[in-house]
PDB file of C-alpha atoms and ligand atoms in Angstrom:
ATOM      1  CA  UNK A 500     342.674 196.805 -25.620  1.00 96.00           C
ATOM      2  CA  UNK A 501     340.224 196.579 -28.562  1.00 98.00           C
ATOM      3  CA  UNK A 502     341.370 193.197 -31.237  1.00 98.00           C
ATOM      4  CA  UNK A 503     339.589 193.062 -34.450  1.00 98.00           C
ATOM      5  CA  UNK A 504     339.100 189.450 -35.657  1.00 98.00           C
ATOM      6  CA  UNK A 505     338.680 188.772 -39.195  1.00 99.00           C
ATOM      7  CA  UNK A 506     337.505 185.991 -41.185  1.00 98.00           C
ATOM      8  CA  UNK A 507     337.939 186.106 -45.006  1.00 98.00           C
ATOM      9  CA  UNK A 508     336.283 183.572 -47.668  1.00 98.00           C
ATOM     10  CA  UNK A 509     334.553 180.742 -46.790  1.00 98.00           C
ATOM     11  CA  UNK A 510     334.936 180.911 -42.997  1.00 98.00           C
ATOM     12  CA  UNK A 511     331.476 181.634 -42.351  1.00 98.00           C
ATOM     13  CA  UNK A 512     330.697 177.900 -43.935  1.00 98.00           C
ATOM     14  CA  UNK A 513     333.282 176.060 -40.765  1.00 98.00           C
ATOM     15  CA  UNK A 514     331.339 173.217 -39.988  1.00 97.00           C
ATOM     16  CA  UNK A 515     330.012 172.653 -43.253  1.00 97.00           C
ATOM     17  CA  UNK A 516     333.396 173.384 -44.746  1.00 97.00           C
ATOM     18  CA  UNK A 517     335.665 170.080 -45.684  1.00 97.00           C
ATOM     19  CA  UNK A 518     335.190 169.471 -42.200  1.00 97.00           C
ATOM     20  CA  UNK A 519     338.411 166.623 -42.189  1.00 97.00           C
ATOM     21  CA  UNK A 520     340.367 169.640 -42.758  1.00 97.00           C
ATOM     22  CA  UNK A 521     338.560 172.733 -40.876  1.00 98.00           C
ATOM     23  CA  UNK A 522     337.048 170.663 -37.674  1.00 96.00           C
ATOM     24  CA  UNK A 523     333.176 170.407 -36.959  1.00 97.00           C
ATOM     25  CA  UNK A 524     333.149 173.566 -35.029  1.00 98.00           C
ATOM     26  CA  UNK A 525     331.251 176.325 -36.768  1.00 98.00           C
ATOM     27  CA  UNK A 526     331.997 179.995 -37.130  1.00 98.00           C
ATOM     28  CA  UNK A 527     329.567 180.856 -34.223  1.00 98.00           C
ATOM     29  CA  UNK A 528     331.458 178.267 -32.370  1.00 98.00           C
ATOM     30  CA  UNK A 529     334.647 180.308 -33.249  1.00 98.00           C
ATOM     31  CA  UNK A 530     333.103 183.520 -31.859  1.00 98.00           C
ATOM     32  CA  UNK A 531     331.999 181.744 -28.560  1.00 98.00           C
ATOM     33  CA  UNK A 532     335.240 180.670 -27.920  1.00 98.00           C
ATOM     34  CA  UNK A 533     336.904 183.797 -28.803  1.00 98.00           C
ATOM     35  CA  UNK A 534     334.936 185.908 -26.460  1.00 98.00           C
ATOM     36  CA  UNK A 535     334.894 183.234 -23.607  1.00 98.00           C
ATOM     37  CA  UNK A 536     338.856 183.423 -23.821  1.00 97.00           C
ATOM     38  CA  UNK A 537     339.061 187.490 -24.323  1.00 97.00           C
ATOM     39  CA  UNK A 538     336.071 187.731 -21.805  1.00 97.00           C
ATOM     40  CA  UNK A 539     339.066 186.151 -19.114  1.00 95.00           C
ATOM     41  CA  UNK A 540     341.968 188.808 -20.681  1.00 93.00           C
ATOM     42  CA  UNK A 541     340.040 191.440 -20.672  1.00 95.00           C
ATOM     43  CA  UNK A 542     340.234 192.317 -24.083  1.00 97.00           C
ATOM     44  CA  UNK A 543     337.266 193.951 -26.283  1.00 97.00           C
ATOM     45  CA  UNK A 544     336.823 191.859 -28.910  1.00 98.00           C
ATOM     46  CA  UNK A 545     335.000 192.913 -32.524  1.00 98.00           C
ATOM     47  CA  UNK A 546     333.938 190.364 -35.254  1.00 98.00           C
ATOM     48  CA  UNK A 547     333.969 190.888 -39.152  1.00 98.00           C
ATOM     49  CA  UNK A 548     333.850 188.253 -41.945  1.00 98.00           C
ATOM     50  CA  UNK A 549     333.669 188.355 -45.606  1.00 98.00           C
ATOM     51  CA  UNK A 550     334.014 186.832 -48.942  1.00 98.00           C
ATOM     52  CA  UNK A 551     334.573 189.947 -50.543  1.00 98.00           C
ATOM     53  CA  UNK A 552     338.305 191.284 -51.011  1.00 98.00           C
ATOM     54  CA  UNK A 553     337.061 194.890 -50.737  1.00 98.00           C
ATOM     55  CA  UNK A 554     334.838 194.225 -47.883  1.00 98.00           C
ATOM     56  CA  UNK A 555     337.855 193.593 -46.248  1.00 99.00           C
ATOM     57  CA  UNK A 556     340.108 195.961 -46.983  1.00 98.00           C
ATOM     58  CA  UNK A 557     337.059 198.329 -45.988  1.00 98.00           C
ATOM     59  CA  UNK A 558     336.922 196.904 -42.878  1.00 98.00           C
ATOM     60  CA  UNK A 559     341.467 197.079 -42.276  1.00 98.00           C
ATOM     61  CA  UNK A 560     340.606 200.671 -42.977  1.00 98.00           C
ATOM     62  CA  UNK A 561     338.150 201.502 -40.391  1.00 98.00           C
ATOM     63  CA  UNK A 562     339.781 199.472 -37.409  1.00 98.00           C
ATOM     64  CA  UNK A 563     342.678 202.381 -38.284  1.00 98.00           C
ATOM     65  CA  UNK A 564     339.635 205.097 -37.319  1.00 98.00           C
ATOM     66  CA  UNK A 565     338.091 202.570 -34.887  1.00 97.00           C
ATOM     67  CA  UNK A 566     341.129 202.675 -32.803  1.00 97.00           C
ATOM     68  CA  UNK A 567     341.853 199.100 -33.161  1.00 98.00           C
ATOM     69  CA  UNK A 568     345.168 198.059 -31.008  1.00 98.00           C
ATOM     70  CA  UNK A 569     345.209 194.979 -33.129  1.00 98.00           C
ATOM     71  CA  UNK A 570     343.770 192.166 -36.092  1.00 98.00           C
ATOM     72  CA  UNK A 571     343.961 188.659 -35.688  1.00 98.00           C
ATOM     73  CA  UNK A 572     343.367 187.552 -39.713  1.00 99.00           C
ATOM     74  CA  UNK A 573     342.485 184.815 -41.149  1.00 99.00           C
ATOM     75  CA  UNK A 574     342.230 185.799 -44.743  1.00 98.00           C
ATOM     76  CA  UNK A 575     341.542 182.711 -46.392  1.00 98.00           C
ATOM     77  CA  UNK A 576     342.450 182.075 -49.593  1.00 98.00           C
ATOM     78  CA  UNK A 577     342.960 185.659 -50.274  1.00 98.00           C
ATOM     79  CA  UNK A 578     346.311 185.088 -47.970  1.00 98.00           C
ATOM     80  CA  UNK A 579     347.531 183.439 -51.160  1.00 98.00           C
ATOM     81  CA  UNK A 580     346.702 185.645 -53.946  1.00 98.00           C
ATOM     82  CA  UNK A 581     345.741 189.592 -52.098  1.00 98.00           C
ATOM     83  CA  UNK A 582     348.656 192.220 -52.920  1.00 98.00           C
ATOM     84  CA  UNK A 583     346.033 195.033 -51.842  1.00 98.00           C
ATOM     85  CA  UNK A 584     344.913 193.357 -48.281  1.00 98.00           C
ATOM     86  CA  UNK A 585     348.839 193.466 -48.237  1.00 98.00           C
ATOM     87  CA  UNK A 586     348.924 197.224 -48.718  1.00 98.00           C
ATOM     88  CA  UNK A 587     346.020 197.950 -46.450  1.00 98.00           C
ATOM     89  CA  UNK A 588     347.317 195.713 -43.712  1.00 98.00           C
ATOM     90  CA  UNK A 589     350.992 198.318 -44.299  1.00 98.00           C
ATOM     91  CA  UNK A 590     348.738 201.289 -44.916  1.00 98.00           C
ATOM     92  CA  UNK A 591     346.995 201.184 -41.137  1.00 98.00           C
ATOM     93  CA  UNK A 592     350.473 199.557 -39.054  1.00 98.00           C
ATOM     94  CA  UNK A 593     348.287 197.945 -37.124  1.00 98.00           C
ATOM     95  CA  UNK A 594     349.918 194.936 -35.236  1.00 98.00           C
ATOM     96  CA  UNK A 595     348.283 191.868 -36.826  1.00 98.00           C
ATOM     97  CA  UNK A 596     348.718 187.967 -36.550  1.00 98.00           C
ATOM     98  CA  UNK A 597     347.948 185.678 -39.145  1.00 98.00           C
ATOM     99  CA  UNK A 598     345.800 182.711 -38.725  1.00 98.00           C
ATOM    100  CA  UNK A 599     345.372 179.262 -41.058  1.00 98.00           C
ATOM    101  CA  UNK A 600     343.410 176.779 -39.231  1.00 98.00           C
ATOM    102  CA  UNK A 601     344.869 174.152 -41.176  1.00 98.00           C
ATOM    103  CA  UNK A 602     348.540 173.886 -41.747  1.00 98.00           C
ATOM    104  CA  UNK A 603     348.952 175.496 -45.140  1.00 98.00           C
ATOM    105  CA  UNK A 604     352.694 174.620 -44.701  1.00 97.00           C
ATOM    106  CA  UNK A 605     351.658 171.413 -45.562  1.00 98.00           C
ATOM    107  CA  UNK A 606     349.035 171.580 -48.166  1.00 98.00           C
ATOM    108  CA  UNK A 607     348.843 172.566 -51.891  1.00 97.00           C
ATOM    109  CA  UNK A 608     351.996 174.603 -53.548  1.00 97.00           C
ATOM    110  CA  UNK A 609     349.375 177.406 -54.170  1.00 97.00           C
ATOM    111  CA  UNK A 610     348.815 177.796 -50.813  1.00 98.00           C
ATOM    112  CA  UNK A 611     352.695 178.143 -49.685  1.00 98.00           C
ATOM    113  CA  UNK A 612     352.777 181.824 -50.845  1.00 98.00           C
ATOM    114  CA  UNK A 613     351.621 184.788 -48.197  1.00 98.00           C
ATOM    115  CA  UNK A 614     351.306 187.949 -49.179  1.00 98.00           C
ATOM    116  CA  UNK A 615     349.653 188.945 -46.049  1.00 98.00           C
ATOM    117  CA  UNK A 616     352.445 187.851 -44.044  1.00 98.00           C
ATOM    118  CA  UNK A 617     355.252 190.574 -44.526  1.00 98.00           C
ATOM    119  CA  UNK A 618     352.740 192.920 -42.693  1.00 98.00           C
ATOM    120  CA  UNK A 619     352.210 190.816 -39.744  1.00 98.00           C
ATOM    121  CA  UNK A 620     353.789 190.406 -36.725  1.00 98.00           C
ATOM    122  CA  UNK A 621     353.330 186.455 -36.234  1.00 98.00           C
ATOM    123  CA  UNK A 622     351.385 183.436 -37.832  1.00 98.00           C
ATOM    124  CA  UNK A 623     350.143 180.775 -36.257  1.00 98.00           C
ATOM    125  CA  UNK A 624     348.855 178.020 -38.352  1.00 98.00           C
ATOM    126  CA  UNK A 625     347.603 174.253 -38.288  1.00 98.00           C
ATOM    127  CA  UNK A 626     346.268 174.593 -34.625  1.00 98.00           C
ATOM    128  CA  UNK A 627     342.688 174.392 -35.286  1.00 98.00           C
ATOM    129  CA  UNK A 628     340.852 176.856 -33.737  1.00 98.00           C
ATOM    130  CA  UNK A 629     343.078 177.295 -30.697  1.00 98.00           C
ATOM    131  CA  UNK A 630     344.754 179.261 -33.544  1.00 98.00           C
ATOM    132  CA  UNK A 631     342.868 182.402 -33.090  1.00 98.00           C
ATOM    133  CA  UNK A 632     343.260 182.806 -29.004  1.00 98.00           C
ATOM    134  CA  UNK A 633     347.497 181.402 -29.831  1.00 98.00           C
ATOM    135  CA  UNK A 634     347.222 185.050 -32.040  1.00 98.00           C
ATOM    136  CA  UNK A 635     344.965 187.126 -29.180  1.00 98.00           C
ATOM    137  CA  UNK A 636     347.349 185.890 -26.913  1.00 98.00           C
ATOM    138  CA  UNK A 637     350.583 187.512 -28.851  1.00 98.00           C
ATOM    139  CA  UNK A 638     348.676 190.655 -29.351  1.00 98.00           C
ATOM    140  CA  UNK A 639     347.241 191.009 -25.937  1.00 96.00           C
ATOM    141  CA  UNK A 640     351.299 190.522 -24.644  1.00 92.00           C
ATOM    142  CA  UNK A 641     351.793 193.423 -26.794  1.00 88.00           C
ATOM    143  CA  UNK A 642     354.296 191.873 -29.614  1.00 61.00           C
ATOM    144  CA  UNK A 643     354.799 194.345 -32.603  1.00 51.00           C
ATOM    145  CA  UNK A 644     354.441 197.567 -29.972  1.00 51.00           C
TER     146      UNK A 644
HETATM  147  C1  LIG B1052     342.871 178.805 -44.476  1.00 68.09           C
HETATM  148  C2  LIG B1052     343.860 178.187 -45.468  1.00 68.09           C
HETATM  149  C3  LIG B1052     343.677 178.773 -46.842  1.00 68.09           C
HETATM  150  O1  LIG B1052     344.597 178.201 -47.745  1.00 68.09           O
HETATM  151  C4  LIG B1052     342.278 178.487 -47.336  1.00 68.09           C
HETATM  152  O2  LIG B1052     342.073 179.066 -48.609  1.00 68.09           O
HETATM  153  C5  LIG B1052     341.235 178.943 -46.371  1.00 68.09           C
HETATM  154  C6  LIG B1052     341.435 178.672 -44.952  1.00 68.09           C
HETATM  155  C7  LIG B1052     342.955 178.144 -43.077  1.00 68.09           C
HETATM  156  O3  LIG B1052     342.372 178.702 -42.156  1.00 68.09           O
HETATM  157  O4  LIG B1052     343.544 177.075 -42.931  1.00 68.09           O
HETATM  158  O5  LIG B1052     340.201 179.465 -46.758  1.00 68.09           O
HETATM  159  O6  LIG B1052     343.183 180.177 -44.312  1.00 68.09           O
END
């Protein structure tokens, strides 16, 4: 099973990043842990972040030709505002879980819309970075298949 994880806006900056809200851990931190955990599921695991909108949707479009069983997303603020990561997310039906590190839930009204969400299969949200392997986990078991 290949999983595509993907960081949107800003995520390359954890550690630096309001760390009262994001944690200390940085994004190479993140991708350690990720692979650790995957390394024990045996699941392939492939990396992308950007702060571009189209860099992402570029990169939801070739996991379709990569043969990518499924995205664990964490589209950053783009999860509040991206109608066409929407689309492409639809446009490949690849099973995908959303990820917030923090618990947008909670936070700003802005960030209490989704658009990301009717395309995905779960969200997991406000569980630090346990988040992501909470999402590999659901994948890996096959949810959305
Ligand atoms: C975030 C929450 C978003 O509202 C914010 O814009 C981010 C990070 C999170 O992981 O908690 O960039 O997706």
């Amino acid at each position: 099973m290949k999983i595509l994880v993907l960081n949107g806006p800003n995520l390359n900056m954890l550690g630096t990043r309001e760390p009262a809200i994001y944690g200390s851990g940085t994004y190479d931190d993140l991708q350690q842990m990720i692979r650790t955990h995957a390394e024990k599921c045996g699941v392939e695991v492939l990396f992308y972040q950007s702060n571009h909108e189209g860099a992402l949707l570029d990169a939801i479009q070739q996991a379709y030709f990569d043969g990518v069983d499924g995205i664990v997303f964490n589209p950053g603020a783009y999860t509040h505002t991206s109608v066409a990561l929407l689309d492409a997310l639809k446009t490949v039906g690849i099973p995908t879980v959303e990820v917030h590190i923090s618990n947008v839930a909670k936070r700003e009204d802005f960030r209490q819309i989704s658009y990301v969400r009717a395309a995905c299969v779960a969200t997991v949200m406000g569980k630090g970075f346990a988040g992501y392997t909470e999402a590999l986990d659901i994948l890996a078991k096959g949810a959305g298949q």
